[in-house]
Coordinates of C-alpha atoms and ligand atoms in Angstrom, one line a residue:
M176 CA 47.8 -3.2 -53.0
D177 CA 50.4 -4.2 -50.3
S178 CA 51.0 -2.1 -47.3
Q179 CA 54.2 -0.6 -48.6
A180 CA 52.6 0.5 -51.8
L181 CA 49.7 2.0 -49.8
K182 CA 52.1 3.9 -47.5
Q183 CA 53.9 5.2 -50.7
Y184 CA 50.5 6.3 -52.1
V185 CA 49.8 8.3 -49.0
E186 CA 53.2 9.8 -49.0
N187 CA 52.8 10.9 -52.6
L188 CA 49.6 12.8 -51.6
E189 CA 51.9 15.0 -49.4
P190 CA 49.6 15.1 -46.4
A191 CA 51.7 17.8 -44.6
K192 CA 50.8 20.1 -47.6
A193 CA 47.1 19.2 -47.6
I194 CA 45.8 22.8 -48.0
W195 CA 45.0 22.5 -51.7
I196 CA 44.7 25.9 -53.3
N197 CA 45.1 26.8 -57.0
N198 CA 45.9 23.1 -57.8
S199 CA 48.8 22.8 -55.5
G200 CA 49.3 21.7 -51.9
R201 CA 50.7 23.8 -49.1
A202 CA 51.2 23.6 -45.3
A203 CA 48.8 25.4 -43.0
A204 CA 49.6 29.1 -42.4
S205 CA 50.0 28.2 -38.7
G206 CA 52.2 25.2 -39.5
E207 CA 49.8 23.1 -37.4
T208 CA 49.0 19.5 -38.2
F209 CA 46.7 16.8 -36.9
P210 CA 46.9 13.0 -37.0
V211 CA 44.7 10.7 -39.1
I212 CA 44.1 7.5 -37.2
D213 CA 43.6 3.9 -38.5
P214 CA 40.5 2.9 -36.6
A215 CA 41.4 -0.8 -36.9
T216 CA 44.5 -0.4 -34.8
T217 CA 44.2 3.1 -33.3
T218 CA 47.6 3.9 -34.6
P219 CA 48.3 7.2 -36.5
I220 CA 48.6 6.9 -40.3
T221 CA 50.1 10.3 -40.9
E222 CA 49.9 14.0 -40.0
V223 CA 47.8 16.3 -42.1
S224 CA 48.0 20.1 -42.2
S225 CA 45.2 21.7 -40.2
G226 CA 43.9 24.8 -41.9
T227 CA 43.0 28.0 -40.1
A228 CA 40.8 31.0 -40.9
A229 CA 43.7 32.4 -42.9
D230 CA 43.9 29.3 -45.1
A231 CA 40.1 29.3 -45.5
R232 CA 40.3 32.9 -46.8
A233 CA 43.2 32.0 -49.1
A234 CA 41.1 29.2 -50.6
L235 CA 38.2 31.5 -51.0
D236 CA 40.4 34.1 -52.8
A237 CA 41.4 31.4 -55.3
A238 CA 37.9 30.2 -55.8
A239 CA 36.5 33.8 -56.3
S240 CA 39.2 34.5 -58.9
A241 CA 38.6 31.3 -60.8
Q242 CA 34.8 31.5 -60.7
P243 CA 34.2 33.9 -63.7
G244 CA 36.6 32.1 -66.0
W245 CA 35.1 28.7 -65.2
A246 CA 31.5 29.9 -65.6
A247 CA 32.5 31.3 -69.0
R248 CA 33.7 27.9 -70.2
S249 CA 31.2 26.2 -72.5
P250 CA 29.1 23.5 -70.8
R251 CA 30.6 20.9 -73.1
E252 CA 34.1 21.8 -72.0
R253 CA 33.1 21.5 -68.3
G254 CA 31.4 18.3 -69.1
E255 CA 34.5 16.8 -70.8
I256 CA 36.7 17.6 -67.8
L257 CA 34.2 15.9 -65.5
R258 CA 34.1 12.9 -67.8
R259 CA 37.9 12.7 -67.6
A260 CA 37.6 12.8 -63.8
W261 CA 35.3 9.8 -63.9
E262 CA 37.7 7.9 -66.1
L263 CA 40.7 8.7 -63.8
M264 CA 38.8 7.9 -60.7
I265 CA 37.7 4.5 -62.1
A266 CA 41.4 3.9 -63.1
S267 CA 42.6 4.6 -59.5
S268 CA 39.6 3.0 -57.7
K269 CA 41.8 0.3 -56.1
E270 CA 44.2 2.8 -54.6
L271 CA 41.4 5.0 -53.4
A272 CA 39.5 2.0 -51.9
N273 CA 42.6 1.0 -50.0
L274 CA 43.0 4.5 -48.7
M275 CA 39.4 4.7 -47.6
S276 CA 39.6 1.3 -45.8
W277 CA 42.7 2.5 -44.0
E278 CA 41.6 5.9 -42.8
N279 CA 37.9 5.2 -42.4
G280 CA 38.1 1.5 -41.5
K281 CA 35.3 0.3 -43.8
A282 CA 35.5 -3.2 -45.4
Y283 CA 37.5 -3.1 -48.6
G284 CA 34.4 -4.3 -50.6
D285 CA 32.5 -1.3 -49.3
S286 CA 35.4 1.0 -50.2
L287 CA 35.6 -0.4 -53.8
G288 CA 31.8 0.1 -54.1
E289 CA 32.2 3.7 -52.9
A290 CA 35.0 4.5 -55.3
S291 CA 32.8 3.5 -58.2
Y292 CA 29.7 5.2 -56.8
A293 CA 31.8 8.4 -56.1
A294 CA 33.2 8.4 -59.7
E295 CA 29.7 8.0 -61.1
F296 CA 28.8 11.5 -59.9
F297 CA 31.4 12.9 -62.3
R298 CA 30.0 10.9 -65.2
W299 CA 26.4 11.7 -64.4
F300 CA 27.1 15.4 -64.1
S301 CA 29.3 15.5 -67.1
E302 CA 26.1 14.6 -68.9
E303 CA 23.9 17.0 -67.0
A304 CA 26.3 19.9 -67.7
V305 CA 25.1 20.1 -71.3
R306 CA 21.4 19.6 -70.5
S307 CA 20.7 22.9 -68.7
D308 CA 17.3 24.0 -70.2
G309 CA 15.4 27.2 -70.1
D310 CA 12.0 28.6 -71.2
Y311 CA 10.5 31.1 -73.5
A312 CA 6.9 32.0 -72.8
I313 CA 4.0 34.3 -73.6
P314 CA 2.6 35.7 -70.4
P315 CA -1.2 35.7 -69.9
A316 CA -1.5 39.4 -70.5
G317 CA 0.6 39.4 -73.7
G318 CA 2.6 42.5 -74.4
S319 CA 5.9 40.9 -73.3
R320 CA 7.9 37.7 -73.6
T321 CA 9.4 35.8 -70.7
L322 CA 12.8 34.2 -71.2
V323 CA 14.0 32.0 -68.3
T324 CA 17.6 30.7 -67.9
A325 CA 19.8 29.3 -65.2
R326 CA 23.1 30.7 -64.1
P327 CA 25.8 29.5 -61.7
V328 CA 25.0 30.3 -58.1
G329 CA 28.5 31.5 -57.3
V330 CA 31.3 30.3 -55.0
C331 CA 30.1 27.3 -53.0
A332 CA 31.3 26.2 -49.6
L333 CA 31.1 22.4 -49.3
I334 CA 31.4 20.5 -46.0
T335 CA 31.4 16.7 -46.0
P336 CA 31.4 13.8 -43.5
W337 CA 33.7 10.9 -43.0
N338 CA 31.3 8.0 -43.6
F339 CA 31.5 8.2 -47.4
P340 CA 34.7 10.3 -47.8
A341 CA 34.9 10.2 -51.6
A342 CA 31.2 10.0 -52.6
M343 CA 30.0 12.8 -50.3
A344 CA 32.6 15.1 -51.9
T345 CA 32.0 14.1 -55.5
R346 CA 28.2 14.3 -55.1
K347 CA 28.7 18.1 -54.4
I348 CA 31.8 18.9 -56.5
A349 CA 30.5 17.4 -59.7
P350 CA 27.1 19.3 -59.9
A351 CA 28.8 22.5 -58.6
L352 CA 31.4 22.4 -61.4
A353 CA 28.9 21.2 -64.0
A354 CA 26.8 24.3 -63.3
G355 CA 29.9 26.6 -63.6
N356 CA 30.8 27.2 -60.0
A357 CA 34.1 27.2 -58.1
V358 CA 34.2 25.5 -54.7
V359 CA 36.0 25.4 -51.4
L360 CA 35.7 22.1 -49.5
K361 CA 36.3 21.1 -45.9
P362 CA 36.5 17.4 -45.5
A363 CA 35.8 15.6 -42.2
S364 CA 38.9 15.6 -40.0
E365 CA 38.8 11.8 -39.8
T366 CA 39.2 11.3 -43.5
P367 CA 41.1 14.2 -45.2
L368 CA 43.4 11.9 -47.2
T369 CA 40.6 10.6 -49.5
A370 CA 39.6 14.2 -50.3
L371 CA 43.2 15.0 -51.1
G372 CA 43.2 12.0 -53.5
V373 CA 40.1 13.5 -55.2
M374 CA 41.9 16.9 -55.6
R375 CA 44.8 15.2 -57.5
I376 CA 42.3 13.4 -59.8
L377 CA 40.5 16.7 -60.6
K378 CA 43.8 18.5 -61.4
E379 CA 44.9 15.7 -63.7
A380 CA 41.4 15.8 -65.4
G381 CA 42.1 19.4 -66.3
V382 CA 40.1 21.4 -63.7
P383 CA 41.7 24.8 -63.8
A384 CA 43.6 26.2 -60.8
G385 CA 41.3 27.7 -58.2
V386 CA 38.1 26.0 -59.3
V387 CA 38.3 23.3 -56.5
N388 CA 40.1 24.1 -53.3
L389 CA 40.5 22.0 -50.1
V390 CA 41.0 23.0 -46.5
P391 CA 41.2 20.1 -44.0
S392 CA 41.2 21.3 -40.4
R393 CA 40.8 20.1 -36.9
H394 CA 39.1 23.5 -36.2
S395 CA 35.9 22.9 -38.3
A396 CA 33.9 25.8 -36.9
D397 CA 36.7 28.4 -37.8
I398 CA 36.6 27.3 -41.4
S399 CA 32.8 27.3 -41.8
E400 CA 32.5 30.7 -39.9
T401 CA 35.1 32.3 -42.1
W402 CA 33.4 31.1 -45.3
L403 CA 29.9 31.9 -44.3
A404 CA 30.8 35.4 -43.1
D405 CA 32.3 36.2 -46.5
P406 CA 30.0 37.9 -49.1
R407 CA 31.7 35.9 -51.9
V408 CA 30.2 32.6 -50.7
R409 CA 26.7 32.2 -52.2
L410 CA 25.9 28.7 -51.2
V411 CA 26.7 26.3 -48.4
S412 CA 26.2 22.6 -49.1
F413 CA 26.6 20.4 -46.1
T414 CA 26.4 16.7 -45.4
G415 CA 26.6 15.5 -41.8
S416 CA 24.7 15.5 -38.6
T417 CA 21.5 17.4 -37.9
P418 CA 23.0 19.4 -35.0
V419 CA 25.9 20.7 -37.1
G420 CA 23.5 21.3 -40.0
R421 CA 21.4 23.5 -37.7
S422 CA 24.3 25.6 -36.6
L423 CA 25.4 26.1 -40.3
L424 CA 21.8 27.2 -41.1
G425 CA 22.2 29.8 -38.3
L426 CA 25.5 31.0 -39.8
A427 CA 23.9 31.2 -43.3
A428 CA 20.9 33.2 -42.0
P429 CA 22.5 36.7 -41.6
R430 CA 23.6 36.9 -45.2
V431 CA 20.7 34.8 -46.5
V432 CA 23.2 32.3 -48.1
N433 CA 21.6 29.5 -50.2
T434 CA 21.7 26.2 -48.2
A435 CA 21.6 22.5 -49.2
M436 CA 21.5 20.2 -46.2
E437 CA 21.9 16.4 -46.2
L438 CA 21.5 15.5 -42.6
G439 CA 20.9 12.6 -40.2
G440 CA 18.5 9.7 -40.7
N441 CA 16.6 7.1 -38.8
A442 CA 15.4 4.7 -41.4
A443 CA 12.6 2.2 -40.8
F444 CA 12.9 -1.2 -42.4
V445 CA 9.4 -2.7 -42.6
V446 CA 8.8 -6.4 -43.4
G447 CA 5.1 -7.0 -44.0
A448 CA 3.1 -10.2 -43.7
T449 CA 3.3 -10.9 -47.4
A450 CA 7.1 -10.3 -47.8
D451 CA 9.5 -12.8 -49.3
V452 CA 11.4 -13.3 -46.1
D453 CA 14.7 -14.4 -47.8
A454 CA 14.7 -11.4 -50.1
A455 CA 14.0 -9.1 -47.2
I456 CA 16.9 -10.6 -45.3
E457 CA 19.2 -10.0 -48.3
G458 CA 17.9 -6.4 -48.4
L459 CA 18.4 -5.9 -44.7
M460 CA 22.0 -7.2 -44.8
I461 CA 22.7 -4.3 -47.3
A462 CA 20.5 -1.7 -45.7
K463 CA 21.8 -2.4 -42.2
F464 CA 25.4 -3.6 -42.6
R465 CA 26.8 -1.8 -45.7
N466 CA 29.5 0.5 -44.4
G467 CA 29.2 -1.2 -41.0
G468 CA 25.9 0.6 -40.4
Q469 CA 27.6 4.0 -40.7
A470 CA 25.3 5.3 -43.4
C471 CA 22.7 8.0 -43.2
T472 CA 20.4 5.6 -45.1
A473 CA 21.2 2.7 -42.8
A474 CA 18.2 0.6 -41.5
N475 CA 18.0 1.8 -38.0
R476 CA 14.6 0.3 -36.8
I477 CA 13.4 -3.0 -38.1
Y478 CA 9.6 -3.5 -37.8
L479 CA 8.5 -7.1 -38.4
H480 CA 4.9 -8.2 -38.9
K481 CA 4.0 -10.8 -36.3
D482 CA 3.3 -13.5 -38.9
I483 CA 6.8 -13.5 -40.3
K484 CA 8.7 -12.4 -37.2
E485 CA 9.8 -15.8 -36.0
E486 CA 11.1 -17.0 -39.4
F487 CA 12.8 -13.7 -40.2
T488 CA 14.4 -13.3 -36.8
Q489 CA 15.8 -16.8 -36.8
K490 CA 17.3 -16.4 -40.3
L491 CA 18.7 -12.9 -39.5
C492 CA 20.4 -14.2 -36.4
Q493 CA 22.2 -16.9 -38.3
R494 CA 23.4 -14.4 -40.9
V495 CA 24.6 -11.8 -38.3
A496 CA 26.4 -14.3 -36.1
A497 CA 28.4 -15.4 -39.2
L498 CA 29.5 -11.9 -40.2
R499 CA 33.3 -11.5 -40.3
V500 CA 34.5 -8.5 -38.4
G501 CA 38.1 -7.2 -38.9
A502 CA 40.3 -4.6 -40.3
G503 CA 38.9 -3.0 -43.5
L504 CA 42.0 -3.7 -45.4
D505 CA 41.7 -7.5 -44.8
P506 CA 40.0 -8.8 -47.9
E507 CA 38.1 -11.3 -45.7
T508 CA 36.4 -8.6 -43.6
E509 CA 32.7 -7.9 -44.1
I510 CA 32.4 -5.4 -41.2
G511 CA 35.2 -3.0 -40.3
P512 CA 35.7 -1.0 -37.1
V513 CA 33.6 2.1 -36.5
V514 CA 35.3 5.4 -37.2
N515 CA 36.6 6.4 -33.7
E516 CA 36.4 5.9 -30.0
K517 CA 33.6 8.4 -29.6
A518 CA 31.4 6.6 -32.1
M519 CA 32.2 3.2 -30.4
K520 CA 31.3 4.5 -27.0
G521 CA 28.1 6.2 -28.2
I522 CA 26.9 3.0 -29.8
N523 CA 27.7 0.9 -26.8
Q524 CA 25.8 3.4 -24.6
L525 CA 22.7 3.2 -26.7
L526 CA 22.8 -0.6 -26.4
E527 CA 23.2 -0.5 -22.7
A528 CA 20.4 1.9 -22.2
A529 CA 18.1 -0.3 -24.3
L530 CA 19.1 -3.4 -22.4
E531 CA 18.2 -1.6 -19.1
Q532 CA 14.8 -1.0 -20.5
G533 CA 14.2 -4.7 -21.3
A534 CA 15.7 -5.2 -24.7
K535 CA 17.3 -8.6 -25.3
V536 CA 20.4 -9.6 -27.4
L537 CA 19.5 -12.4 -29.8
A538 CA 22.7 -12.9 -31.8
K539 CA 26.1 -11.4 -32.0
A540 CA 29.1 -11.7 -34.4
P541 CA 32.5 -12.4 -32.8
L542 CA 35.0 -9.6 -32.6
P543 CA 38.7 -10.0 -33.7
S544 CA 40.9 -11.0 -30.8
D545 CA 44.1 -9.7 -32.3
L546 CA 43.1 -6.1 -33.0
A547 CA 42.8 -3.2 -30.6
G548 CA 40.6 -1.0 -32.9
Y549 CA 37.2 0.6 -32.4
F550 CA 35.2 -2.6 -33.0
V551 CA 31.5 -3.0 -32.3
A552 CA 30.0 -6.5 -32.7
P553 CA 27.1 -6.8 -35.3
T554 CA 24.2 -7.6 -33.0
V555 CA 20.5 -8.4 -33.3
I556 CA 18.4 -7.0 -30.4
E557 CA 14.8 -7.6 -29.7
V558 CA 13.2 -4.4 -28.5
P559 CA 9.9 -4.5 -26.7
R560 CA 9.3 -0.8 -26.4
A561 CA 8.6 1.6 -29.2
D562 CA 10.4 4.4 -27.3
S563 CA 13.6 2.4 -26.9
P564 CA 16.8 4.6 -27.3
L565 CA 17.8 2.2 -30.1
L566 CA 14.7 3.1 -32.2
Q567 CA 14.7 6.8 -31.3
N568 CA 18.3 7.7 -32.1
E569 CA 20.5 7.3 -35.2
I570 CA 22.7 4.3 -34.1
F571 CA 25.3 4.7 -36.9
G572 CA 26.8 1.3 -36.2
P573 CA 26.1 -2.5 -36.7
L574 CA 23.3 -2.9 -34.2
A575 CA 20.0 -4.3 -35.6
P576 CA 17.0 -3.7 -33.3
I577 CA 13.8 -5.5 -34.2
K578 CA 10.3 -4.7 -33.0
E579 CA 7.2 -6.6 -33.7
Y580 CA 4.0 -5.0 -35.1
S581 CA 0.6 -6.3 -35.8
C582 CA -1.5 -3.6 -37.5
E583 CA -0.8 -0.9 -40.0
D584 CA -1.9 2.1 -37.9
E585 CA 0.4 1.1 -35.1
L586 CA 3.2 0.6 -37.6
L587 CA 2.8 4.0 -39.3
E588 CA 2.6 5.7 -35.9
M589 CA 6.0 4.2 -35.1
V590 CA 7.6 4.7 -38.5
N591 CA 6.6 8.4 -38.7
G592 CA 7.0 9.2 -35.1
T593 CA 10.4 10.7 -35.6
E594 CA 11.8 14.1 -36.6
M595 CA 14.0 12.4 -39.2
G596 CA 12.8 11.6 -42.7
L597 CA 15.7 10.5 -44.9
A598 CA 15.2 6.9 -46.1
S599 CA 13.0 3.9 -45.3
Y600 CA 12.4 0.4 -46.7
V601 CA 9.3 -1.7 -47.2
Y602 CA 9.2 -5.4 -48.1
G603 CA 5.9 -7.0 -49.1
D604 CA 3.6 -7.5 -52.1
L605 CA 4.1 -4.6 -54.4
N606 CA 0.7 -3.1 -54.2
W607 CA 0.7 -3.1 -50.4
A608 CA 4.3 -1.9 -50.2
L609 CA 3.6 1.0 -52.5
H610 CA 0.5 2.0 -50.6
L611 CA 2.5 2.0 -47.4
A612 CA 5.5 3.8 -49.0
E613 CA 3.3 6.7 -50.0
K614 CA 2.4 7.2 -46.3
I615 CA 5.9 7.2 -45.0
E616 CA 7.4 10.6 -44.3
A617 CA 10.8 10.1 -45.9
G618 CA 12.5 11.5 -49.0
M619 CA 13.4 8.0 -50.2
V620 CA 11.8 4.6 -49.8
G621 CA 13.3 1.4 -51.0
V622 CA 10.5 -0.9 -52.1
N623 CA 11.6 -4.5 -51.9
R624 CA 15.1 -3.1 -52.2
G625 CA 17.7 -2.5 -49.5
L626 CA 19.6 0.3 -51.4
V627 CA 18.3 3.7 -52.4
S628 CA 21.6 5.5 -53.3
D629 CA 21.9 6.1 -57.1
P630 CA 23.6 9.1 -58.8
A631 CA 20.7 9.3 -61.2
A632 CA 18.1 9.6 -58.5
P633 CA 17.3 12.6 -56.2
F634 CA 18.9 11.8 -52.8
G635 CA 17.6 13.8 -49.8
G636 CA 15.3 13.9 -46.9
V637 CA 12.3 15.6 -45.4
K638 CA 11.7 17.0 -41.8
Q639 CA 15.0 17.4 -40.0
S640 CA 16.9 15.1 -42.4
G641 CA 17.6 18.0 -44.7
I642 CA 16.8 20.6 -47.4
G643 CA 17.4 20.0 -51.1
R644 CA 18.4 17.0 -53.2
E645 CA 21.7 15.6 -54.5
G646 CA 22.2 13.6 -57.7
A647 CA 19.7 13.3 -60.6
R648 CA 18.6 16.4 -62.5
E649 CA 17.7 18.0 -59.2
G650 CA 21.3 17.9 -58.1
I651 CA 22.6 20.5 -60.6
R652 CA 19.7 22.9 -59.9
E653 CA 20.9 23.2 -56.3
F654 CA 23.9 24.9 -57.7
Q655 CA 22.1 27.3 -60.1
E656 CA 20.0 30.4 -59.8
V657 CA 17.1 31.0 -62.1
Q658 CA 17.2 34.3 -63.9
Y659 CA 14.4 35.6 -66.1
F660 CA 14.3 38.4 -68.7
S661 CA 11.1 40.2 -69.4
I662 CA 11.2 41.4 -73.0
D663 CA 9.0 44.2 -74.3
W664 CA 7.0 43.0 -77.3
Ligands
NAD1466 P1 29.3 15.8 -38.4 O1 28.1 16.7 -38.5 O2 29.9 15.6 -37.1 O3 30.4 16.3 -39.4 C1 30.2 16.6 -40.7 C2 31.2 17.6 -41.2 O4 31.0 18.8 -40.4 C3 32.7 17.2 -41.0 O5 33.4 17.8 -42.0 C4 33.0 17.9 -39.7 O6 34.4 18.1 -39.5 C5 32.2 19.2 -39.8 N1 31.9 19.8 -38.6 C6 31.8 19.3 -37.3 N2 31.4 20.2 -36.4 C7 31.4 21.4 -37.1 C8 31.1 22.7 -36.7 N3 30.8 23.1 -35.5 N4 31.1 23.7 -37.7 C9 31.4 23.4 -39.0 N5 31.6 22.1 -39.4 C10 31.6 21.1 -38.5 O7 28.8 14.4 -39.0 P2 29.7 13.1 -39.2 O8 29.8 12.5 -37.9 O9 30.9 13.4 -40.0 O10 28.7 12.3 -40.1 C11 27.7 11.5 -39.6 C12 26.3 12.2 -39.8 O11 26.2 12.6 -41.2 C13 25.2 11.3 -39.5 O12 24.2 12.0 -38.8 C14 24.7 10.9 -40.9 O13 23.3 10.5 -41.0 C15 24.9 12.2 -41.7 N6 25.0 11.9 -43.1 C16 24.0 12.3 -43.9 C17 24.0 12.1 -45.2 C18 22.9 12.5 -46.1 O14 23.1 12.5 -47.3 N7 21.8 13.0 -45.6 C19 25.1 11.4 -45.8 C20 26.1 10.9 -44.9 C21 26.1 11.3 -43.6

């Protein structure tokens, strides 16, 4: 897609009418807009309408009106619409990928991967829509019968991050709709255009007016507060940082709103003494550098057994030094810029703090000299201390800190010594790796694999990484309430 066609695609999305209610776009009630910035150049792409509490309420009015009609549609009808959404999203995956690389900065290959991953949630949940089971049972005391069924939870408020602007939206919208709910969505302020693209696909797929509504805004808290204070909202599903998740849990508490929280991570990547070093390097390049390290599942701490450390480190340094950093839209780019200046500064500060404590840079990829964007060089750092800021915080960028270990007790203490528990990775002979994986406090463990995301698998974390699961069969249950009927016999 050339740059002219991409500009036209963005213009056709009508970003100045980005408040999407009842299947049509409108300007914000206040008339306010905010810029979307290209992180590769720091120049504005366009202005997007910035929703207010009044827009949030209007979106909710539409969702609440549409909810009963949508819930009354047959599961098959809902499934067919979602299936069409999958087809349409696959058909427009190149346009969406270009858009994501422009507004988010990620390498085009990563964007294309995301477009197909995001679409897959529509296909998976089109199939789950018709597989909602129940139960019929005789209770121990007899004298009655128990009938168990699932019903839609009600209007859902969805709040999504910028790092996977398409997939984090579809991973919520698809199961919510499959279960018979209407939704209101607030996308991240950095990436509202992708969400707008998804709205158009859903409309074209046949989603009725009011079932999916979108309120981009630079005033995130106004939107979430409006939604969570309204008795019509029965569930908030959030993906983002743990601090914002905590504040949303607080807002949900007074009305006891259902919550689904996909929060921050701090994934360990363990390479054991028996690991196939080359396979582990391949896995790490995905686990660490996919999306430029801006993934909640990104390998954040690399623990190397002393027996393989030298070989692994040398090979890793060669690979990282050769990474091509550039604008996401450049097809040659492997690592794009990080999303904004705040992210860039935060990552650099973590690196500086670690270096002050004795960490050493072992390898670095060159940065593009012709671009003024928010670039961070992919870097391998040797970290001598287990309490290094690079190991204790979610880096969310292309820094790869390595730390040696020699015994399993020491390793597990480091791996589990965090309040986060989203993903981790283990490389080694299968028996050892599985034994270790069972002891790791994380919702997901990649065993000899650097990728855990799969629409057909339950995605989610333990500890402060979240509550609930997305994708798989579990994903639709988050958007249902169990109801049981006790029948006199
Ligand atoms: P963020 O928490 O800053 O923002 C997420 C969303 O919340 C955005 O839409 C943002 O506009 C909104 N938001 C920000 N402040 C808010 C407030 N006070 N009230 C209501 N909404 C508010 O997170 P981010 O920087 O967009 O994303 C990065 C974080 O997300 C990382 O910690 C990452 O690990 C996490 N993440 C988790 C998963 C997962 O599945 N567990 C997936 C992707 C990202």
